[in-house]
PDB file of C-alpha atoms and ligand atoms in Angstrom:
ATOM      1  CA  UNK X   1     -15.204  -1.696 -28.822  1.00 49.00           C
ATOM      2  CA  UNK X   2     -12.002   0.085 -27.261  1.00 53.00           C
ATOM      3  CA  UNK X   3     -12.023  -2.675 -24.430  1.00 51.00           C
ATOM      4  CA  UNK X   4      -7.739  -1.359 -23.456  1.00 52.00           C
ATOM      5  CA  UNK X   5      -9.320   2.243 -23.458  1.00 55.00           C
ATOM      6  CA  UNK X   6     -12.139   1.306 -20.675  1.00 79.00           C
ATOM      7  CA  UNK X   7     -10.225  -0.763 -18.765  1.00 94.00           C
ATOM      8  CA  UNK X   8      -9.957   0.835 -15.469  1.00 97.00           C
ATOM      9  CA  UNK X   9      -8.035   0.634 -12.525  1.00 98.00           C
ATOM     10  CA  UNK X  10      -7.017   1.969  -8.730  1.00 98.00           C
ATOM     11  CA  UNK X  11      -3.412   2.822  -7.333  1.00 98.00           C
ATOM     12  CA  UNK X  12      -3.475   1.134  -3.784  1.00 98.00           C
ATOM     13  CA  UNK X  13      -0.389   2.713  -3.144  1.00 98.00           C
ATOM     14  CA  UNK X  14       1.717   5.650  -4.016  1.00 98.00           C
ATOM     15  CA  UNK X  15       3.103   7.900  -2.306  1.00 98.00           C
ATOM     16  CA  UNK X  16       2.454  11.825  -4.153  1.00 98.00           C
ATOM     17  CA  UNK X  17       3.533  14.062  -1.503  1.00 98.00           C
ATOM     18  CA  UNK X  18       7.332  12.442  -2.034  1.00 98.00           C
ATOM     19  CA  UNK X  19       9.699  15.264  -2.681  1.00 97.00           C
ATOM     20  CA  UNK X  20      10.308  13.197  -6.796  1.00 97.00           C
ATOM     21  CA  UNK X  21       6.891  13.138  -7.629  1.00 98.00           C
ATOM     22  CA  UNK X  22       4.857  16.224  -5.701  1.00 98.00           C
ATOM     23  CA  UNK X  23       6.499  19.437  -7.825  1.00 98.00           C
ATOM     24  CA  UNK X  24       4.424  17.663 -10.841  1.00 98.00           C
ATOM     25  CA  UNK X  25       1.856  16.045  -8.984  1.00 98.00           C
ATOM     26  CA  UNK X  26      -0.811  17.897 -11.572  1.00 98.00           C
ATOM     27  CA  UNK X  27       0.783  16.075 -14.498  1.00 98.00           C
ATOM     28  CA  UNK X  28       1.202  12.722 -12.629  1.00 98.00           C
ATOM     29  CA  UNK X  29      -2.852  12.261 -11.190  1.00 98.00           C
ATOM     30  CA  UNK X  30      -3.742  13.920 -15.270  1.00 98.00           C
ATOM     31  CA  UNK X  31      -1.133  10.823 -16.889  1.00 98.00           C
ATOM     32  CA  UNK X  32      -3.271   8.306 -14.979  1.00 98.00           C
ATOM     33  CA  UNK X  33      -6.908   9.909 -15.245  1.00 97.00           C
ATOM     34  CA  UNK X  34      -5.602   9.232 -18.834  1.00 97.00           C
ATOM     35  CA  UNK X  35      -4.365   5.431 -18.790  1.00 97.00           C
ATOM     36  CA  UNK X  36      -7.712   4.693 -16.398  1.00 97.00           C
ATOM     37  CA  UNK X  37      -6.065   5.223 -12.750  1.00 98.00           C
ATOM     38  CA  UNK X  38      -9.573   6.214 -11.376  1.00 97.00           C
ATOM     39  CA  UNK X  39      -8.252   6.012  -7.753  1.00 98.00           C
ATOM     40  CA  UNK X  40      -4.968   6.655  -6.095  1.00 98.00           C
ATOM     41  CA  UNK X  41      -4.546   5.796  -2.303  1.00 98.00           C
ATOM     42  CA  UNK X  42      -1.538   8.290  -1.077  1.00 98.00           C
ATOM     43  CA  UNK X  43       0.147   7.104   1.570  1.00 98.00           C
ATOM     44  CA  UNK X  44       1.517   9.001   4.346  1.00 98.00           C
ATOM     45  CA  UNK X  45       5.327   8.058   5.743  1.00 98.00           C
ATOM     46  CA  UNK X  46       4.651  10.863   8.121  1.00 97.00           C
ATOM     47  CA  UNK X  47       2.066  13.612  10.003  1.00 96.00           C
ATOM     48  CA  UNK X  48       4.064  16.227   7.748  1.00 95.00           C
ATOM     49  CA  UNK X  49       3.457  14.257   5.250  1.00 96.00           C
ATOM     50  CA  UNK X  50      -0.240  13.134   6.101  1.00 98.00           C
ATOM     51  CA  UNK X  51      -1.871  16.838   6.177  1.00 98.00           C
ATOM     52  CA  UNK X  52      -0.064  16.889   2.203  1.00 98.00           C
ATOM     53  CA  UNK X  53      -2.372  13.876   1.100  1.00 98.00           C
ATOM     54  CA  UNK X  54      -4.647  15.540   2.420  1.00 98.00           C
ATOM     55  CA  UNK X  55      -4.740  18.556   0.599  1.00 98.00           C
ATOM     56  CA  UNK X  56      -4.073  16.092  -2.292  1.00 98.00           C
ATOM     57  CA  UNK X  57      -6.932  14.452  -1.969  1.00 98.00           C
ATOM     58  CA  UNK X  58      -8.887  18.037  -1.771  1.00 98.00           C
ATOM     59  CA  UNK X  59      -7.405  19.209  -4.718  1.00 98.00           C
ATOM     60  CA  UNK X  60      -8.054  15.961  -6.993  1.00 98.00           C
ATOM     61  CA  UNK X  61     -11.310  14.151  -7.068  1.00 96.00           C
ATOM     62  CA  UNK X  62     -10.239  10.226  -7.393  1.00 97.00           C
ATOM     63  CA  UNK X  63      -7.269  10.813  -4.938  1.00 98.00           C
ATOM     64  CA  UNK X  64      -7.472   9.627  -1.140  1.00 98.00           C
ATOM     65  CA  UNK X  65      -5.181  10.509   1.947  1.00 98.00           C
ATOM     66  CA  UNK X  66      -3.683   7.873   5.012  1.00 98.00           C
ATOM     67  CA  UNK X  67      -2.184   8.830   8.069  1.00 98.00           C
ATOM     68  CA  UNK X  68       0.898   7.089   9.625  1.00 98.00           C
ATOM     69  CA  UNK X  69       4.472   6.911  10.418  1.00 98.00           C
ATOM     70  CA  UNK X  70       7.072   4.172   7.841  1.00 97.00           C
ATOM     71  CA  UNK X  71       9.308   2.201   9.817  1.00 97.00           C
ATOM     72  CA  UNK X  72      12.113   3.989   8.341  1.00 96.00           C
ATOM     73  CA  UNK X  73      10.896   6.901  10.237  1.00 96.00           C
ATOM     74  CA  UNK X  74       9.386   4.951  13.481  1.00 95.00           C
ATOM     75  CA  UNK X  75      12.028   6.644  15.494  1.00 94.00           C
ATOM     76  CA  UNK X  76       9.555   9.789  15.578  1.00 95.00           C
ATOM     77  CA  UNK X  77       6.873   7.884  16.951  1.00 96.00           C
ATOM     78  CA  UNK X  78       5.495   9.034  20.361  1.00 96.00           C
ATOM     79  CA  UNK X  79       2.183   9.692  22.319  1.00 96.00           C
ATOM     80  CA  UNK X  80       1.883  13.136  20.135  1.00 97.00           C
ATOM     81  CA  UNK X  81       2.814  11.647  17.213  1.00 97.00           C
ATOM     82  CA  UNK X  82      -0.140   9.075  17.842  1.00 97.00           C
ATOM     83  CA  UNK X  83      -2.267  11.832  18.776  1.00 98.00           C
ATOM     84  CA  UNK X  84      -1.913  13.771  15.888  1.00 97.00           C
ATOM     85  CA  UNK X  85      -2.802  10.649  13.415  1.00 98.00           C
ATOM     86  CA  UNK X  86      -6.078  10.129  16.165  1.00 98.00           C
ATOM     87  CA  UNK X  87      -6.968  13.480  14.988  1.00 98.00           C
ATOM     88  CA  UNK X  88      -5.960  13.608  11.367  1.00 98.00           C
ATOM     89  CA  UNK X  89      -8.003   9.736  11.026  1.00 98.00           C
ATOM     90  CA  UNK X  90     -11.109  11.437  11.983  1.00 97.00           C
ATOM     91  CA  UNK X  91     -11.339  13.431   8.437  1.00 97.00           C
ATOM     92  CA  UNK X  92     -13.010  11.471   5.829  1.00 97.00           C
ATOM     93  CA  UNK X  93     -10.574  11.903   2.933  1.00 97.00           C
ATOM     94  CA  UNK X  94      -8.625   9.626   5.171  1.00 98.00           C
ATOM     95  CA  UNK X  95      -8.859   6.160   4.073  1.00 98.00           C
ATOM     96  CA  UNK X  96      -6.264   4.102   5.938  1.00 98.00           C
ATOM     97  CA  UNK X  97      -3.807   3.696   8.928  1.00 98.00           C
ATOM     98  CA  UNK X  98      -0.145   3.949   7.489  1.00 96.00           C
ATOM     99  CA  UNK X  99       2.143   3.317   6.532  1.00 97.00           C
ATOM    100  CA  UNK X 100       3.475   0.971   9.037  1.00 98.00           C
ATOM    101  CA  UNK X 101       5.290  -2.221   9.814  1.00 97.00           C
ATOM    102  CA  UNK X 102       8.529  -3.698  10.096  1.00 97.00           C
ATOM    103  CA  UNK X 103      11.939  -2.996   7.852  1.00 95.00           C
ATOM    104  CA  UNK X 104      14.544  -5.335   8.974  1.00 96.00           C
ATOM    105  CA  UNK X 105      16.558  -4.612   5.915  1.00 95.00           C
ATOM    106  CA  UNK X 106      17.469  -0.575   6.296  1.00 95.00           C
ATOM    107  CA  UNK X 107      17.155  -0.887   9.694  1.00 94.00           C
ATOM    108  CA  UNK X 108      16.403   2.663   9.760  1.00 92.00           C
ATOM    109  CA  UNK X 109      14.492   2.632  12.763  1.00 95.00           C
ATOM    110  CA  UNK X 110      15.701   0.461  16.189  1.00 95.00           C
ATOM    111  CA  UNK X 111      13.731  -2.387  15.689  1.00 96.00           C
ATOM    112  CA  UNK X 112      12.161  -2.210  19.127  1.00 96.00           C
ATOM    113  CA  UNK X 113      10.766   1.324  18.042  1.00 96.00           C
ATOM    114  CA  UNK X 114       9.201  -0.243  14.731  1.00 97.00           C
ATOM    115  CA  UNK X 115       7.258  -2.995  16.855  1.00 97.00           C
ATOM    116  CA  UNK X 116       6.027  -0.489  19.252  1.00 97.00           C
ATOM    117  CA  UNK X 117       5.037   1.875  16.656  1.00 98.00           C
ATOM    118  CA  UNK X 118       3.626  -0.858  14.373  1.00 98.00           C
ATOM    119  CA  UNK X 119       1.623  -2.191  17.398  1.00 98.00           C
ATOM    120  CA  UNK X 120       0.183   1.258  18.579  1.00 98.00           C
ATOM    121  CA  UNK X 121      -0.681   1.647  14.395  1.00 98.00           C
ATOM    122  CA  UNK X 122      -2.707  -1.365  14.829  1.00 98.00           C
ATOM    123  CA  UNK X 123      -4.511  -0.542  17.926  1.00 97.00           C
ATOM    124  CA  UNK X 124      -5.652   2.726  15.933  1.00 98.00           C
ATOM    125  CA  UNK X 125      -7.241   1.081  13.153  1.00 98.00           C
ATOM    126  CA  UNK X 126      -9.251  -1.075  15.505  1.00 97.00           C
ATOM    127  CA  UNK X 127     -10.338   2.112  17.605  1.00 97.00           C
ATOM    128  CA  UNK X 128     -11.078   4.437  13.959  1.00 97.00           C
ATOM    129  CA  UNK X 129     -12.358   1.303  12.177  1.00 97.00           C
ATOM    130  CA  UNK X 130      -9.866   2.304   9.489  1.00 98.00           C
ATOM    131  CA  UNK X 131      -7.710  -0.293   7.840  1.00 98.00           C
ATOM    132  CA  UNK X 132      -4.212   0.116   8.167  1.00 98.00           C
ATOM    133  CA  UNK X 133      -1.092  -0.799   5.147  1.00 98.00           C
ATOM    134  CA  UNK X 134       1.373  -2.830   6.568  1.00 98.00           C
ATOM    135  CA  UNK X 135       5.348  -2.886   4.525  1.00 97.00           C
ATOM    136  CA  UNK X 136       6.847  -5.588   5.605  1.00 97.00           C
ATOM    137  CA  UNK X 137      10.556  -6.350   4.723  1.00 96.00           C
ATOM    138  CA  UNK X 138      12.656  -9.391   6.195  1.00 96.00           C
ATOM    139  CA  UNK X 139      10.609  -9.178   9.332  1.00 96.00           C
ATOM    140  CA  UNK X 140       8.537 -12.250   8.679  1.00 95.00           C
ATOM    141  CA  UNK X 141       8.881 -13.930  11.850  1.00 97.00           C
ATOM    142  CA  UNK X 142       8.168 -10.734  14.050  1.00 97.00           C
ATOM    143  CA  UNK X 143       5.479 -10.055  11.271  1.00 97.00           C
ATOM    144  CA  UNK X 144       3.801 -12.482  11.851  1.00 97.00           C
ATOM    145  CA  UNK X 145       3.996 -12.599  15.820  1.00 97.00           C
ATOM    146  CA  UNK X 146       2.311  -9.093  15.800  1.00 97.00           C
ATOM    147  CA  UNK X 147      -0.243  -9.801  13.281  1.00 97.00           C
ATOM    148  CA  UNK X 148      -1.255 -12.606  16.444  1.00 94.00           C
ATOM    149  CA  UNK X 149      -0.610 -10.371  19.430  1.00 94.00           C
ATOM    150  CA  UNK X 150      -2.220  -6.803  17.754  1.00 93.00           C
ATOM    151  CA  UNK X 151      -3.675  -6.929  14.963  1.00 93.00           C
ATOM    152  CA  UNK X 152      -6.857  -9.217  15.901  1.00 91.00           C
ATOM    153  CA  UNK X 153     -10.058  -7.381  15.631  1.00 93.00           C
ATOM    154  CA  UNK X 154      -8.228  -5.486  12.472  1.00 96.00           C
ATOM    155  CA  UNK X 155      -8.421  -5.471   8.740  1.00 97.00           C
ATOM    156  CA  UNK X 156      -5.021  -5.148   6.832  1.00 98.00           C
ATOM    157  CA  UNK X 157      -3.126  -5.250   3.480  1.00 98.00           C
ATOM    158  CA  UNK X 158       0.707  -6.428   3.412  1.00 98.00           C
ATOM    159  CA  UNK X 159       1.502  -4.299   0.774  1.00 97.00           C
ATOM    160  CA  UNK X 160       4.522  -4.410  -1.978  1.00 96.00           C
ATOM    161  CA  UNK X 161       4.642  -8.051  -0.495  1.00 96.00           C
ATOM    162  CA  UNK X 162       7.861  -9.456  -1.029  1.00 94.00           C
ATOM    163  CA  UNK X 163       7.668 -11.718   2.016  1.00 95.00           C
ATOM    164  CA  UNK X 164       7.447 -15.603   2.530  1.00 96.00           C
ATOM    165  CA  UNK X 165       4.955 -18.016   2.434  1.00 97.00           C
ATOM    166  CA  UNK X 166       3.836 -18.740   6.108  1.00 97.00           C
ATOM    167  CA  UNK X 167       3.156 -14.818   6.490  1.00 97.00           C
ATOM    168  CA  UNK X 168       0.957 -14.979   3.655  1.00 98.00           C
ATOM    169  CA  UNK X 169      -0.446 -17.394   5.178  1.00 97.00           C
ATOM    170  CA  UNK X 170      -0.834 -15.634   8.698  1.00 96.00           C
ATOM    171  CA  UNK X 171      -2.682 -12.837   6.481  1.00 96.00           C
ATOM    172  CA  UNK X 172      -4.766 -15.173   4.764  1.00 96.00           C
ATOM    173  CA  UNK X 173      -6.005 -16.538   7.528  1.00 96.00           C
ATOM    174  CA  UNK X 174      -6.711 -13.158   9.680  1.00 96.00           C
ATOM    175  CA  UNK X 175      -9.023 -12.265   6.654  1.00 97.00           C
ATOM    176  CA  UNK X 176      -6.400  -9.498   5.587  1.00 98.00           C
ATOM    177  CA  UNK X 177      -5.100  -8.351   1.835  1.00 98.00           C
ATOM    178  CA  UNK X 178      -2.016  -8.660  -0.363  1.00 98.00           C
ATOM    179  CA  UNK X 179      -1.154  -5.832  -2.225  1.00 98.00           C
ATOM    180  CA  UNK X 180       1.294  -6.897  -5.368  1.00 98.00           C
ATOM    181  CA  UNK X 181       3.987  -3.666  -7.099  1.00 98.00           C
ATOM    182  CA  UNK X 182       6.008  -3.307 -10.342  1.00 97.00           C
ATOM    183  CA  UNK X 183       8.049  -6.426  -8.852  1.00 97.00           C
ATOM    184  CA  UNK X 184       5.744  -8.917  -9.993  1.00 98.00           C
ATOM    185  CA  UNK X 185       6.394  -7.953 -13.842  1.00 97.00           C
ATOM    186  CA  UNK X 186      10.597  -7.977 -12.896  1.00 97.00           C
ATOM    187  CA  UNK X 187      12.188 -10.942 -15.184  1.00 94.00           C
ATOM    188  CA  UNK X 188      14.032 -12.689 -12.105  1.00 93.00           C
ATOM    189  CA  UNK X 189      10.433 -12.172 -10.148  1.00 96.00           C
ATOM    190  CA  UNK X 190       9.718 -15.125  -7.936  1.00 95.00           C
ATOM    191  CA  UNK X 191       6.850 -14.909  -5.889  1.00 96.00           C
ATOM    192  CA  UNK X 192       4.587 -16.260  -8.614  1.00 97.00           C
ATOM    193  CA  UNK X 193       3.282 -18.508  -6.231  1.00 97.00           C
ATOM    194  CA  UNK X 194       1.860 -16.095  -4.149  1.00 98.00           C
ATOM    195  CA  UNK X 195       0.391 -14.058  -6.891  1.00 98.00           C
ATOM    196  CA  UNK X 196      -1.237 -16.805  -7.523  1.00 98.00           C
ATOM    197  CA  UNK X 197      -2.264 -18.089  -3.359  1.00 97.00           C
ATOM    198  CA  UNK X 198      -3.986 -14.663  -2.452  1.00 98.00           C
ATOM    199  CA  UNK X 199      -8.218 -15.602  -3.005  1.00 98.00           C
ATOM    200  CA  UNK X 200     -10.130 -13.189  -6.229  1.00 98.00           C
ATOM    201  CA  UNK X 201     -11.486 -11.138  -3.178  1.00 98.00           C
ATOM    202  CA  UNK X 202      -8.571  -9.870  -1.679  1.00 98.00           C
ATOM    203  CA  UNK X 203      -5.915  -9.207  -3.907  1.00 98.00           C
ATOM    204  CA  UNK X 204      -5.097  -5.691  -4.904  1.00 98.00           C
ATOM    205  CA  UNK X 205      -2.290  -3.577  -7.771  1.00 98.00           C
ATOM    206  CA  UNK X 206      -0.519  -0.879  -6.610  1.00 98.00           C
ATOM    207  CA  UNK X 207       2.821   1.097  -7.726  1.00 98.00           C
ATOM    208  CA  UNK X 208       4.696   2.178  -4.660  1.00 97.00           C
ATOM    209  CA  UNK X 209       5.039   5.172  -7.003  1.00 98.00           C
ATOM    210  CA  UNK X 210       8.391   6.519  -6.929  1.00 97.00           C
ATOM    211  CA  UNK X 211       9.956   3.198  -6.402  1.00 93.00           C
ATOM    212  CA  UNK X 212       9.898   0.064  -7.951  1.00 91.00           C
ATOM    213  CA  UNK X 213       8.846   1.161 -11.882  1.00 96.00           C
ATOM    214  CA  UNK X 214       6.908  -1.721 -13.557  1.00 96.00           C
ATOM    215  CA  UNK X 215       8.283  -3.292 -16.931  1.00 96.00           C
ATOM    216  CA  UNK X 216       8.820  -1.264 -19.503  1.00 96.00           C
ATOM    217  CA  UNK X 217       9.062   1.426 -17.533  1.00 96.00           C
ATOM    218  CA  UNK X 218      11.616  -0.039 -15.110  1.00 93.00           C
ATOM    219  CA  UNK X 219      14.494   2.469 -14.249  1.00 91.00           C
ATOM    220  CA  UNK X 220      12.309   5.243 -14.789  1.00 94.00           C
ATOM    221  CA  UNK X 221      10.528   7.421 -11.509  1.00 97.00           C
ATOM    222  CA  UNK X 222       6.966   5.390 -11.226  1.00 98.00           C
ATOM    223  CA  UNK X 223       4.270   6.900 -11.297  1.00 98.00           C
ATOM    224  CA  UNK X 224       0.167   5.384 -11.135  1.00 98.00           C
ATOM    225  CA  UNK X 225      -0.374   5.278 -14.725  1.00 98.00           C
ATOM    226  CA  UNK X 226       2.091   2.683 -15.106  1.00 98.00           C
ATOM    227  CA  UNK X 227      -0.002   0.147 -12.653  1.00 98.00           C
ATOM    228  CA  UNK X 228      -1.435  -1.167 -15.361  1.00 97.00           C
ATOM    229  CA  UNK X 229       1.259  -3.432 -16.317  1.00 98.00           C
ATOM    230  CA  UNK X 230       1.337  -5.023 -12.977  1.00 98.00           C
ATOM    231  CA  UNK X 231      -2.454  -5.787 -13.486  1.00 98.00           C
ATOM    232  CA  UNK X 232      -1.946  -6.977 -16.986  1.00 98.00           C
ATOM    233  CA  UNK X 233       0.779  -9.605 -15.373  1.00 98.00           C
ATOM    234  CA  UNK X 234      -1.095 -10.265 -12.422  1.00 98.00           C
ATOM    235  CA  UNK X 235      -3.415 -11.583 -14.452  1.00 98.00           C
ATOM    236  CA  UNK X 236      -1.512 -13.575 -16.740  1.00 98.00           C
ATOM    237  CA  UNK X 237       0.060 -15.443 -13.677  1.00 98.00           C
ATOM    238  CA  UNK X 238      -3.568 -15.947 -12.430  1.00 98.00           C
ATOM    239  CA  UNK X 239      -4.871 -17.402 -15.703  1.00 98.00           C
ATOM    240  CA  UNK X 240      -7.263 -14.648 -15.765  1.00 97.00           C
ATOM    241  CA  UNK X 241      -9.240 -11.868 -17.909  1.00 97.00           C
ATOM    242  CA  UNK X 242      -7.133  -8.723 -17.907  1.00 96.00           C
ATOM    243  CA  UNK X 243      -9.961  -6.538 -18.147  1.00 96.00           C
ATOM    244  CA  UNK X 244     -11.820  -8.552 -15.364  1.00 97.00           C
ATOM    245  CA  UNK X 245      -9.053  -8.562 -12.969  1.00 98.00           C
ATOM    246  CA  UNK X 246      -8.890  -5.100 -13.267  1.00 98.00           C
ATOM    247  CA  UNK X 247     -11.923  -4.466 -12.348  1.00 97.00           C
ATOM    248  CA  UNK X 248     -11.670  -7.198  -9.684  1.00 98.00           C
ATOM    249  CA  UNK X 249      -8.633  -5.053  -8.106  1.00 98.00           C
ATOM    250  CA  UNK X 250     -11.058  -1.657  -8.125  1.00 98.00           C
ATOM    251  CA  UNK X 251     -13.700  -3.473  -6.481  1.00 98.00           C
ATOM    252  CA  UNK X 252     -11.248  -4.803  -3.549  1.00 98.00           C
ATOM    253  CA  UNK X 253      -9.647  -1.587  -3.056  1.00 98.00           C
ATOM    254  CA  UNK X 254     -13.233   0.356  -2.686  1.00 98.00           C
ATOM    255  CA  UNK X 255     -14.236  -2.148  -0.284  1.00 98.00           C
ATOM    256  CA  UNK X 256     -11.257  -2.570   1.763  1.00 98.00           C
ATOM    257  CA  UNK X 257     -10.624   1.184   1.754  1.00 98.00           C
ATOM    258  CA  UNK X 258     -14.223   2.372   1.619  1.00 97.00           C
ATOM    259  CA  UNK X 259     -13.912   4.456  -1.005  1.00 96.00           C
ATOM    260  CA  UNK X 260     -16.246   6.613  -2.443  1.00 84.00           C
TER     261      UNK X 260
HETATM  262 ZN1   ZN A 301       4.727   3.043   0.555  1.00 79.28          ZN
END
């Protein structure tokens, strides 16, 4: 009847606790709900906003939290912080470890500290059985090495994927997931092959709110309601039916994050 209205989505990665988003979080969640977004994973960048994410998960049905230290903030990583994160991971509303990873583009934290923090987060994932959310930018070689050395026995997602083929193949061989963001809608997007390479049961979509708003909202502040544009573009690139693809990404996110 009205398939566009009944389509459902999950935003597998949004920063609802971000200063730019939080003041209007009520509106952001309401607009997402109106757009068919039935689940939003609100991703932490440190122990402070992990607590805010948990409060949001308490406040809004369909919102879930994570706990971890973003590579930009890896300088904050020490055993005290890890102990905090480990305690937060005991909360049922916290569905993943992260986001963690490596960012050699900005280098906001020393690279050796980023690597140590990331390896420690992978240990937490193994210990708790909760998956890891991984940010990787211009660090393909070290990321592959760390996945091989420290990623065994865990499952994770390479989020807002913008890396190269070898890293994608490594992650696929390990049974990991890959999440695509609004970048896939950009005119000069060069990763179409990568969108097609990910098996149907391991692809996710996300906004990475407040960053990287998809076309036709490019330049605006991103929000979970816009995830439909990313899902539609991924479906188009893969030659799949948009409604079926959207439903599959909802199911993949539910399985990956053990959402209920
Ligand atoms: Zn993020």
